[in-house]
mmCIF file of C-alpha atoms and ligand atoms in Angstrom:
data_model
loop_
_atom_site.group_PDB
_atom_site.id
_atom_site.type_symbol
_atom_site.label_atom_id
_atom_site.label_comp_id
_atom_site.label_asym_id
_atom_site.label_seq_id
_atom_site.Cartn_x
_atom_site.Cartn_y
_atom_site.Cartn_z
ATOM 1 C CA UNK A 11 0.000 0.000 0.000
ATOM 2 C CA UNK A 12 1.123 3.565 -0.631
ATOM 3 C CA UNK A 13 1.933 5.962 2.221
ATOM 4 C CA UNK A 14 -1.297 7.817 1.546
ATOM 5 C CA UNK A 15 -3.434 4.645 1.554
ATOM 6 C CA UNK A 16 -1.968 3.555 4.900
ATOM 7 C CA UNK A 17 -2.347 6.996 6.432
ATOM 8 C CA UNK A 18 -5.940 7.566 5.269
ATOM 9 C CA UNK A 19 -7.074 4.040 6.226
ATOM 10 C CA UNK A 20 -5.802 4.766 9.759
ATOM 11 C CA UNK A 21 -7.410 8.224 9.770
ATOM 12 C CA UNK A 22 -10.773 6.752 8.735
ATOM 13 C CA UNK A 23 -10.738 4.634 11.904
ATOM 14 C CA UNK A 24 -8.943 6.892 14.391
ATOM 15 C CA UNK A 25 -9.568 10.534 13.423
ATOM 16 C CA UNK A 26 -9.791 12.756 16.501
ATOM 17 C CA UNK A 27 -13.290 14.111 17.104
ATOM 18 C CA UNK A 28 -12.889 17.879 17.451
ATOM 19 C CA UNK A 29 -15.586 20.579 17.481
ATOM 20 C CA UNK A 30 -14.164 22.284 14.346
ATOM 21 C CA UNK A 31 -13.858 19.080 12.323
ATOM 22 C CA UNK A 32 -16.047 17.046 9.958
ATOM 23 C CA UNK A 33 -15.639 13.263 10.209
ATOM 24 C CA UNK A 34 -13.451 11.607 7.524
ATOM 25 C CA UNK A 35 -15.143 11.585 4.125
ATOM 26 C CA UNK A 36 -18.007 13.928 5.269
ATOM 27 C CA UNK A 37 -18.682 17.306 3.574
ATOM 28 C CA UNK A 38 -16.032 19.907 4.365
ATOM 29 C CA UNK A 39 -16.507 21.996 7.546
ATOM 30 C CA UNK A 40 -17.358 25.705 7.426
ATOM 31 C CA UNK A 41 -14.283 27.815 6.564
ATOM 32 C CA UNK A 42 -15.059 30.198 9.449
ATOM 33 C CA UNK A 43 -14.742 27.364 11.975
ATOM 34 C CA UNK A 44 -11.568 25.990 10.352
ATOM 35 C CA UNK A 45 -9.958 29.436 10.285
ATOM 36 C CA UNK A 46 -10.954 30.254 13.873
ATOM 37 C CA UNK A 47 -9.616 26.917 15.157
ATOM 38 C CA UNK A 48 -6.342 27.243 13.247
ATOM 39 C CA UNK A 49 -5.712 30.753 14.581
ATOM 40 C CA UNK A 50 -6.488 29.612 18.136
ATOM 41 C CA UNK A 51 -4.292 26.508 17.791
ATOM 42 C CA UNK A 52 -1.161 28.486 16.865
ATOM 43 C CA UNK A 53 1.245 27.939 19.796
ATOM 44 C CA UNK A 54 -1.646 26.547 21.870
ATOM 45 C CA UNK A 55 -2.828 23.016 22.709
ATOM 46 C CA UNK A 56 -6.092 21.424 21.568
ATOM 47 C CA UNK A 57 -7.170 21.003 25.214
ATOM 48 C CA UNK A 58 -6.691 24.732 25.897
ATOM 49 C CA UNK A 59 -8.403 25.791 22.657
ATOM 50 C CA UNK A 60 -11.521 23.596 22.859
ATOM 51 C CA UNK A 61 -13.495 25.619 25.500
ATOM 52 C CA UNK A 62 -12.507 28.928 23.866
ATOM 53 C CA UNK A 63 -13.612 27.665 20.459
ATOM 54 C CA UNK A 64 -16.965 26.530 21.845
ATOM 55 C CA UNK A 65 -17.543 29.848 23.633
ATOM 56 C CA UNK A 66 -16.523 31.900 20.575
ATOM 57 C CA UNK A 67 -18.727 29.996 18.120
ATOM 58 C CA UNK A 68 -21.715 30.109 20.508
ATOM 59 C CA UNK A 69 -21.322 33.872 20.903
ATOM 60 C CA UNK A 70 -20.229 34.675 17.322
ATOM 61 C CA UNK A 71 -21.566 31.835 15.124
ATOM 62 C CA UNK A 72 -20.517 33.443 11.816
ATOM 63 C CA UNK A 73 -17.654 35.552 10.537
ATOM 64 C CA UNK A 74 -20.208 38.403 10.147
ATOM 65 C CA UNK A 75 -21.118 38.212 13.822
ATOM 66 C CA UNK A 76 -17.445 38.202 14.806
ATOM 67 C CA UNK A 77 -16.710 41.196 12.554
ATOM 68 C CA UNK A 78 -19.401 43.177 14.398
ATOM 69 C CA UNK A 79 -17.902 42.445 17.855
ATOM 70 C CA UNK A 80 -16.450 45.312 19.901
ATOM 71 C CA UNK A 81 -12.640 45.193 20.123
ATOM 72 C CA UNK A 82 -12.637 45.211 23.945
ATOM 73 C CA UNK A 83 -15.300 42.488 24.087
ATOM 74 C CA UNK A 84 -13.256 40.203 21.860
ATOM 75 C CA UNK A 85 -9.980 40.908 23.656
ATOM 76 C CA UNK A 86 -11.632 40.039 26.987
ATOM 77 C CA UNK A 87 -13.062 36.790 25.539
ATOM 78 C CA UNK A 88 -9.563 35.893 24.288
ATOM 79 C CA UNK A 89 -7.929 36.530 27.702
ATOM 80 C CA UNK A 90 -5.900 33.545 28.908
ATOM 81 C CA UNK A 91 -5.239 32.127 25.441
ATOM 82 C CA UNK A 92 -2.024 34.171 25.003
ATOM 83 C CA UNK A 93 -0.299 35.627 21.917
ATOM 84 C CA UNK A 94 -2.788 38.478 21.859
ATOM 85 C CA UNK A 95 -1.831 39.804 18.446
ATOM 86 C CA UNK A 96 -3.813 36.815 17.161
ATOM 87 C CA UNK A 97 -7.019 38.267 18.654
ATOM 88 C CA UNK A 98 -6.430 41.663 17.031
ATOM 89 C CA UNK A 99 -5.712 39.982 13.694
ATOM 90 C CA UNK A 100 -8.819 37.846 14.083
ATOM 91 C CA UNK A 101 -11.025 40.931 14.193
ATOM 92 C CA UNK A 102 -9.140 42.654 11.385
ATOM 93 C CA UNK A 103 -9.475 39.553 9.196
ATOM 94 C CA UNK A 104 -13.190 39.033 9.946
ATOM 95 C CA UNK A 105 -13.866 42.666 9.019
ATOM 96 C CA UNK A 106 -12.015 42.359 5.695
ATOM 97 C CA UNK A 107 -13.887 39.112 4.871
ATOM 98 C CA UNK A 108 -17.180 40.964 5.451
ATOM 99 C CA UNK A 109 -16.186 44.245 3.745
ATOM 100 C CA UNK A 110 -14.353 42.828 0.728
ATOM 101 C CA UNK A 111 -15.601 39.263 0.264
ATOM 102 C CA UNK A 112 -19.313 39.546 1.150
ATOM 103 C CA UNK A 113 -18.845 37.572 4.380
ATOM 104 C CA UNK A 114 -17.446 34.466 2.645
ATOM 105 C CA UNK A 115 -13.852 33.342 2.983
ATOM 106 C CA UNK A 116 -11.994 33.148 -0.342
ATOM 107 C CA UNK A 117 -11.221 29.551 -1.299
ATOM 108 C CA UNK A 118 -7.577 29.460 -2.429
ATOM 109 C CA UNK A 119 -4.300 29.599 -0.495
ATOM 110 C CA UNK A 120 -3.172 32.613 -2.525
ATOM 111 C CA UNK A 121 -6.307 34.680 -1.767
ATOM 112 C CA UNK A 122 -6.443 33.602 1.883
ATOM 113 C CA UNK A 123 -2.800 34.613 2.292
ATOM 114 C CA UNK A 124 -3.729 38.215 1.510
ATOM 115 C CA UNK A 125 -6.086 38.483 4.509
ATOM 116 C CA UNK A 126 -4.753 40.120 7.702
ATOM 117 C CA UNK A 127 -3.033 37.751 10.120
ATOM 118 C CA UNK A 128 -3.231 34.705 7.838
ATOM 119 C CA UNK A 129 0.213 33.235 7.282
ATOM 120 C CA UNK A 130 1.315 30.525 4.913
ATOM 121 C CA UNK A 131 0.381 27.650 7.215
ATOM 122 C CA UNK A 132 -3.098 28.924 8.152
ATOM 123 C CA UNK A 133 -3.940 29.762 4.518
ATOM 124 C CA UNK A 134 -2.919 26.273 3.413
ATOM 125 C CA UNK A 135 -4.827 24.581 6.261
ATOM 126 C CA UNK A 136 -8.066 26.487 5.528
ATOM 127 C CA UNK A 137 -7.728 25.893 1.753
ATOM 128 C CA UNK A 138 -7.067 22.166 2.226
ATOM 129 C CA UNK A 139 -9.624 21.426 4.951
ATOM 130 C CA UNK A 140 -12.517 23.758 4.051
ATOM 131 C CA UNK A 141 -12.049 23.932 0.255
ATOM 132 C CA UNK A 142 -10.237 20.666 -0.544
ATOM 133 C CA UNK A 143 -7.308 22.385 -2.277
ATOM 134 C CA UNK A 144 -4.191 20.199 -2.541
ATOM 135 C CA UNK A 145 -2.338 22.765 -0.422
ATOM 136 C CA UNK A 146 0.899 22.065 1.415
ATOM 137 C CA UNK A 147 0.074 22.114 5.129
ATOM 138 C CA UNK A 148 3.289 21.989 7.170
ATOM 139 C CA UNK A 149 3.426 22.977 10.835
ATOM 140 C CA UNK A 150 5.842 21.918 13.596
ATOM 141 C CA UNK A 151 4.114 18.542 14.028
ATOM 142 C CA UNK A 152 4.308 17.748 10.333
ATOM 143 C CA UNK A 153 7.959 18.854 10.258
ATOM 144 C CA UNK A 154 8.735 16.336 12.969
ATOM 145 C CA UNK A 155 6.881 13.483 11.203
ATOM 146 C CA UNK A 156 8.538 14.211 7.846
ATOM 147 C CA UNK A 157 11.988 14.558 9.445
ATOM 148 C CA UNK A 158 11.569 11.055 10.879
ATOM 149 C CA UNK A 159 9.963 9.476 7.808
ATOM 150 C CA UNK A 160 12.939 10.565 5.703
ATOM 151 C CA UNK A 161 15.609 10.525 8.467
ATOM 152 C CA UNK A 162 16.612 14.095 7.538
ATOM 153 C CA UNK A 163 20.062 14.810 8.992
ATOM 154 C CA UNK A 164 20.056 18.559 8.281
ATOM 155 C CA UNK A 165 19.057 20.435 11.464
ATOM 156 C CA UNK A 166 15.835 22.455 11.558
ATOM 157 C CA UNK A 167 15.173 25.203 10.607
ATOM 158 C CA UNK A 168 17.699 24.842 7.765
ATOM 159 C CA UNK A 169 15.942 21.608 6.713
ATOM 160 C CA UNK A 170 12.601 23.360 6.080
ATOM 161 C CA UNK A 171 12.862 23.407 2.245
ATOM 162 C CA UNK A 172 13.762 19.689 2.265
ATOM 163 C CA UNK A 173 10.833 18.946 4.577
ATOM 164 C CA UNK A 174 8.425 20.861 2.347
ATOM 165 C CA UNK A 175 9.620 19.057 -0.763
ATOM 166 C CA UNK A 176 9.006 15.665 0.874
ATOM 167 C CA UNK A 177 5.644 16.815 2.269
ATOM 168 C CA UNK A 178 4.561 17.962 -1.200
ATOM 169 C CA UNK A 179 5.502 14.601 -2.706
ATOM 170 C CA UNK A 180 3.351 12.818 -0.084
ATOM 171 C CA UNK A 181 0.233 15.016 -0.520
ATOM 172 C CA UNK A 182 -2.311 13.062 -2.589
ATOM 173 C CA UNK A 183 -4.597 14.503 -5.282
ATOM 174 C CA UNK A 184 -7.589 12.852 -3.568
ATOM 175 C CA UNK A 185 -8.779 13.884 -0.086
ATOM 176 C CA UNK A 186 -6.132 16.589 0.542
ATOM 177 C CA UNK A 187 -8.092 17.945 3.530
ATOM 178 C CA UNK A 188 -8.230 14.536 5.219
ATOM 179 C CA UNK A 189 -4.543 13.995 4.408
ATOM 180 C CA UNK A 190 -3.653 17.294 6.137
ATOM 181 C CA UNK A 191 -5.721 16.409 9.206
ATOM 182 C CA UNK A 192 -4.372 12.841 9.270
ATOM 183 C CA UNK A 193 -0.795 14.187 9.335
ATOM 184 C CA UNK A 194 -1.769 16.528 12.186
ATOM 185 C CA UNK A 195 -3.344 13.623 14.111
ATOM 186 C CA UNK A 196 -0.358 11.358 13.468
ATOM 187 C CA UNK A 197 1.990 14.013 14.869
ATOM 188 C CA UNK A 198 -0.273 14.748 17.854
ATOM 189 C CA UNK A 199 -1.117 11.192 18.915
ATOM 190 C CA UNK A 200 1.482 8.696 17.527
ATOM 191 C CA UNK A 201 4.615 10.429 16.252
ATOM 192 C CA UNK A 202 4.857 12.606 19.373
ATOM 193 C CA UNK A 203 7.937 14.700 20.245
ATOM 194 C CA UNK A 204 9.091 12.236 22.934
ATOM 195 C CA UNK A 205 8.712 8.458 22.803
ATOM 196 C CA UNK A 206 6.860 8.118 19.476
ATOM 197 C CA UNK A 207 4.521 5.090 19.461
ATOM 198 C CA UNK A 208 6.185 3.398 16.484
ATOM 199 C CA UNK A 209 4.756 -0.029 17.447
ATOM 200 C CA UNK A 210 1.240 1.123 16.507
ATOM 201 C CA UNK A 211 2.196 3.627 13.799
ATOM 202 C CA UNK A 212 0.229 3.099 10.554
ATOM 203 C CA UNK A 213 3.135 4.327 8.374
ATOM 204 C CA UNK A 214 6.111 2.657 10.051
ATOM 205 C CA UNK A 215 6.659 0.567 6.914
ATOM 206 C CA UNK A 216 7.530 3.855 5.145
ATOM 207 C CA UNK A 217 9.676 5.312 7.936
ATOM 208 C CA UNK A 218 13.464 5.502 7.645
ATOM 209 C CA UNK A 219 14.019 6.617 11.242
ATOM 210 C CA UNK A 220 12.094 3.546 12.405
ATOM 211 C CA UNK A 221 14.066 1.290 10.038
ATOM 212 C CA UNK A 222 17.287 2.746 11.495
ATOM 213 C CA UNK A 223 15.991 2.123 15.048
ATOM 214 C CA UNK A 224 16.450 5.772 16.108
ATOM 215 C CA UNK A 225 13.217 7.765 15.738
ATOM 216 C CA UNK A 226 14.181 9.965 18.730
ATOM 217 C CA UNK A 227 17.222 11.237 16.820
ATOM 218 C CA UNK A 228 14.932 13.305 14.548
ATOM 219 C CA UNK A 229 14.238 16.096 13.910
ATOM 220 C CA UNK A 230 17.864 17.189 14.294
ATOM 221 C CA UNK A 231 17.859 20.598 15.962
ATOM 222 C CA UNK A 232 20.397 23.398 15.818
ATOM 223 C CA UNK A 233 21.760 24.246 19.300
ATOM 224 C CA UNK A 234 19.530 26.711 21.137
ATOM 225 C CA UNK A 235 20.620 30.136 22.211
ATOM 226 C CA UNK A 236 19.143 31.044 25.603
ATOM 227 C CA UNK A 237 16.453 33.739 25.673
ATOM 228 C CA UNK A 238 17.458 37.131 27.064
ATOM 229 C CA UNK A 239 16.190 37.865 30.525
ATOM 230 C CA UNK A 240 14.408 41.066 31.555
ATOM 231 C CA UNK A 241 13.003 42.405 34.785
ATOM 232 C CA UNK A 242 10.140 44.765 35.523
ATOM 233 C CA UNK A 243 7.675 46.040 38.126
ATOM 234 C CA UNK A 244 3.871 45.872 38.153
ATOM 235 C CA UNK A 245 1.975 48.160 40.512
ATOM 236 C CA UNK A 246 -1.164 47.226 42.426
ATOM 237 C CA UNK A 247 -2.866 50.460 43.488
ATOM 238 C CA UNK A 248 -6.269 50.286 45.100
ATOM 239 C CA UNK A 249 -8.880 52.626 46.450
ATOM 240 C CA UNK A 250 -12.271 51.823 47.986
ATOM 241 C CA UNK A 251 -12.576 48.310 46.579
ATOM 242 C CA UNK A 252 -11.231 49.287 43.133
ATOM 243 C CA UNK A 253 -7.857 48.635 41.508
ATOM 244 C CA UNK A 254 -6.196 50.890 38.952
ATOM 245 C CA UNK A 255 -5.937 49.275 35.507
ATOM 246 C CA UNK A 256 -4.399 50.670 32.327
ATOM 247 C CA UNK A 257 -4.992 49.739 28.690
ATOM 248 C CA UNK A 258 -1.726 48.846 27.002
ATOM 249 C CA UNK A 259 -0.804 50.638 23.753
ATOM 250 C CA UNK A 260 -2.453 48.979 20.721
ATOM 251 C CA UNK A 261 0.863 47.901 19.147
ATOM 252 C CA UNK A 262 3.436 45.725 20.878
ATOM 253 C CA UNK A 263 3.360 43.076 23.584
ATOM 254 C CA UNK A 264 -0.122 42.384 24.980
ATOM 255 C CA UNK A 265 -1.285 45.392 22.910
ATOM 256 C CA UNK A 266 -4.801 46.660 23.580
ATOM 257 C CA UNK A 267 -5.195 44.490 26.707
ATOM 258 C CA UNK A 268 -6.121 45.723 30.174
ATOM 259 C CA UNK A 269 -3.198 45.378 32.578
ATOM 260 C CA UNK A 270 -1.703 46.618 35.813
ATOM 261 C CA UNK A 271 0.511 49.702 35.428
ATOM 262 C CA UNK A 272 4.121 48.620 34.858
ATOM 263 C CA UNK A 273 7.687 49.911 34.665
ATOM 264 C CA UNK A 274 9.778 49.394 31.549
ATOM 265 C CA UNK A 275 11.001 45.816 31.101
ATOM 266 C CA UNK A 276 14.798 45.760 30.883
ATOM 267 C CA UNK A 277 17.996 44.681 32.662
ATOM 268 C CA UNK A 278 17.634 47.392 35.292
ATOM 269 C CA UNK A 279 14.124 48.875 35.288
ATOM 270 C CA UNK A 280 13.467 52.095 37.188
ATOM 271 C CA UNK A 281 10.972 52.113 40.027
ATOM 272 C CA UNK A 282 8.019 54.556 39.850
ATOM 273 C CA UNK A 283 7.836 57.184 42.558
ATOM 274 C CA UNK A 284 5.493 56.137 45.330
ATOM 275 C CA UNK A 285 5.193 54.167 48.499
ATOM 276 C CA UNK A 286 5.470 50.460 47.747
ATOM 277 C CA UNK A 287 5.327 47.082 49.523
ATOM 278 C CA UNK A 288 6.757 43.956 47.928
ATOM 279 C CA UNK A 289 4.040 41.273 47.641
ATOM 280 C CA UNK A 290 6.174 38.160 47.056
ATOM 281 C CA UNK A 291 8.606 36.530 44.648
ATOM 282 C CA UNK A 292 8.513 37.807 41.037
ATOM 283 C CA UNK A 293 6.086 36.337 38.509
ATOM 284 C CA UNK A 294 8.093 34.506 35.817
ATOM 285 C CA UNK A 295 6.682 34.672 32.269
ATOM 286 C CA UNK A 296 8.338 33.533 29.051
ATOM 287 C CA UNK A 297 7.490 35.522 25.909
ATOM 288 C CA UNK A 298 8.583 34.501 22.428
ATOM 289 C CA UNK A 299 11.765 36.593 22.505
ATOM 290 C CA UNK A 300 12.583 37.004 26.197
ATOM 291 C CA UNK A 301 11.859 35.778 29.717
ATOM 292 C CA UNK A 302 10.460 38.255 32.220
ATOM 293 C CA UNK A 303 10.600 38.400 36.026
ATOM 294 C CA UNK A 304 7.829 40.754 37.064
ATOM 295 C CA UNK A 305 7.987 42.012 40.645
ATOM 296 C CA UNK A 306 4.579 43.019 41.995
ATOM 297 C CA UNK A 307 4.356 45.975 44.367
ATOM 298 C CA UNK A 308 1.381 47.276 46.342
ATOM 299 C CA UNK A 309 1.002 50.871 47.291
ATOM 300 C CA UNK A 310 0.209 54.275 45.853
ATOM 301 C CA UNK A 311 1.608 56.112 42.859
ATOM 302 C CA UNK A 312 0.513 58.322 39.963
ATOM 303 C CA UNK A 313 -0.748 56.559 36.792
ATOM 304 C CA UNK A 314 -3.443 57.309 34.190
ATOM 305 C CA UNK A 315 -6.003 54.504 34.097
ATOM 306 C CA UNK A 316 -9.466 53.310 35.052
ATOM 307 C CA UNK A 317 -10.675 52.151 38.457
ATOM 308 C CA UNK A 318 -11.965 48.616 38.169
ATOM 309 C CA UNK A 319 -14.014 46.866 40.927
ATOM 310 C CA UNK A 320 -11.817 44.216 42.557
ATOM 311 C CA UNK A 321 -14.855 41.935 42.974
ATOM 312 C CA UNK A 322 -15.328 41.937 39.168
ATOM 313 C CA UNK A 323 -11.655 41.548 38.235
ATOM 314 C CA UNK A 324 -12.378 38.251 36.436
ATOM 315 C CA UNK A 325 -14.350 40.253 33.835
ATOM 316 C CA UNK A 326 -11.468 42.647 33.070
ATOM 317 C CA UNK A 327 -9.916 40.126 30.654
ATOM 318 C CA UNK A 328 -6.422 40.411 32.117
ATOM 319 C CA UNK A 329 -3.839 38.392 30.153
ATOM 320 C CA UNK A 330 -2.223 35.489 32.045
ATOM 321 C CA UNK A 331 0.837 37.460 33.201
ATOM 322 C CA UNK A 332 -1.286 40.147 34.869
ATOM 323 C CA UNK A 333 -3.802 37.632 36.139
ATOM 324 C CA UNK A 334 -0.955 35.906 38.019
ATOM 325 C CA UNK A 335 0.322 39.279 39.286
ATOM 326 C CA UNK A 336 -3.179 40.259 40.456
ATOM 327 C CA UNK A 337 -3.623 36.962 42.319
ATOM 328 C CA UNK A 338 -0.337 37.504 44.093
ATOM 329 C CA UNK A 339 -1.382 41.012 45.137
ATOM 330 C CA UNK A 340 -4.756 39.751 46.359
ATOM 331 C CA UNK A 341 -3.105 36.989 48.420
ATOM 332 C CA UNK A 342 -0.796 39.568 49.976
ATOM 333 C CA UNK A 343 -3.798 41.809 50.684
ATOM 334 C CA UNK A 344 -5.552 38.976 52.540
ATOM 335 C CA UNK A 345 -2.431 38.085 54.506
ATOM 336 C CA UNK A 346 -1.818 41.660 55.611
ATOM 337 C CA UNK A 347 -5.533 42.137 56.496
ATOM 338 C CA UNK A 348 -5.408 39.150 58.917
HETATM 339 FE FE1 SF4 B 10 7.012 8.487 13.740
HETATM 340 FE FE2 SF4 B 10 7.735 6.050 14.574
HETATM 341 FE FE3 SF4 B 10 5.750 6.352 12.810
HETATM 342 FE FE4 SF4 B 10 8.255 6.815 12.085
HETATM 343 S S1 SF4 B 10 7.388 4.867 12.741
HETATM 344 S S2 SF4 B 10 6.485 8.082 11.601
HETATM 345 S S3 SF4 B 10 9.101 7.700 13.960
HETATM 346 S S4 SF4 B 10 5.781 7.059 14.937
#
């Protein structure tokens, strides 16, 4: 049997049931749902995405409904999912689909690629899954599977062109959407980063890493350079049951999100003038390009912002970093009140 026959026969029996999917062989799912799930899944696990996807599609069942959402409402609904530029791009994209495409997603990789926030991978995934285009869908999972299938010795990311060439050769003319999803499922459930389950792998007869007895040796990775480390302060300032929140500038890290007031984030951040108490050890958060230790201080100082009721803080849509900082401040508040 060919690689594709083996893979699709396995997928027909073992496809993961996910709220944004159609079962194998069924009519293609709605492009809106495929697009929304793919954007949410970037850098995020299926388990984390599932409840967000269900809440989003219940509240905004179509791309038109999403396009009409208020920015702040959408940013708050996204809170906790991370990588907040995705939420801003989501709105921008939905609005362009409504304004320029009559509320229907275009059907080819090339047209999808021109929409805001849609990169090469997402365009290919939507085209393959929702519109059955024979697009080349290669994410980190697929890179790992292909690196093992062909025992590619070149380290990633330099091996990317080689990986794509092999992936293209494996993509069948029939059922390209199911092929893409089957590769995703294979990478997520069988050919996992650690301890791949080769004994039950449907394509082990085609796998060079398995034949060589060293699947864990792939993908070969270039040595990592450690992320730079920065420090910063976040300020918890309260008055009569309210805490002072700011809205971060629209561009940049956590742009447009509500947050606690902060110092700059650098090697040696300056402390704002005021009267401050340390609330505990710093909150550690790792961003894409640097790691941050955020020290939380309670007290009084001068910042422009809005007073938000502490009892309703869960509705402020604070991103994870500031949610952790707020919890720390609230614990300290309880301890010092006792
Ligand atoms: Fe991955 Fe093992 Fe299957 Fe090869 S045989 S594709 S290494 S799970």
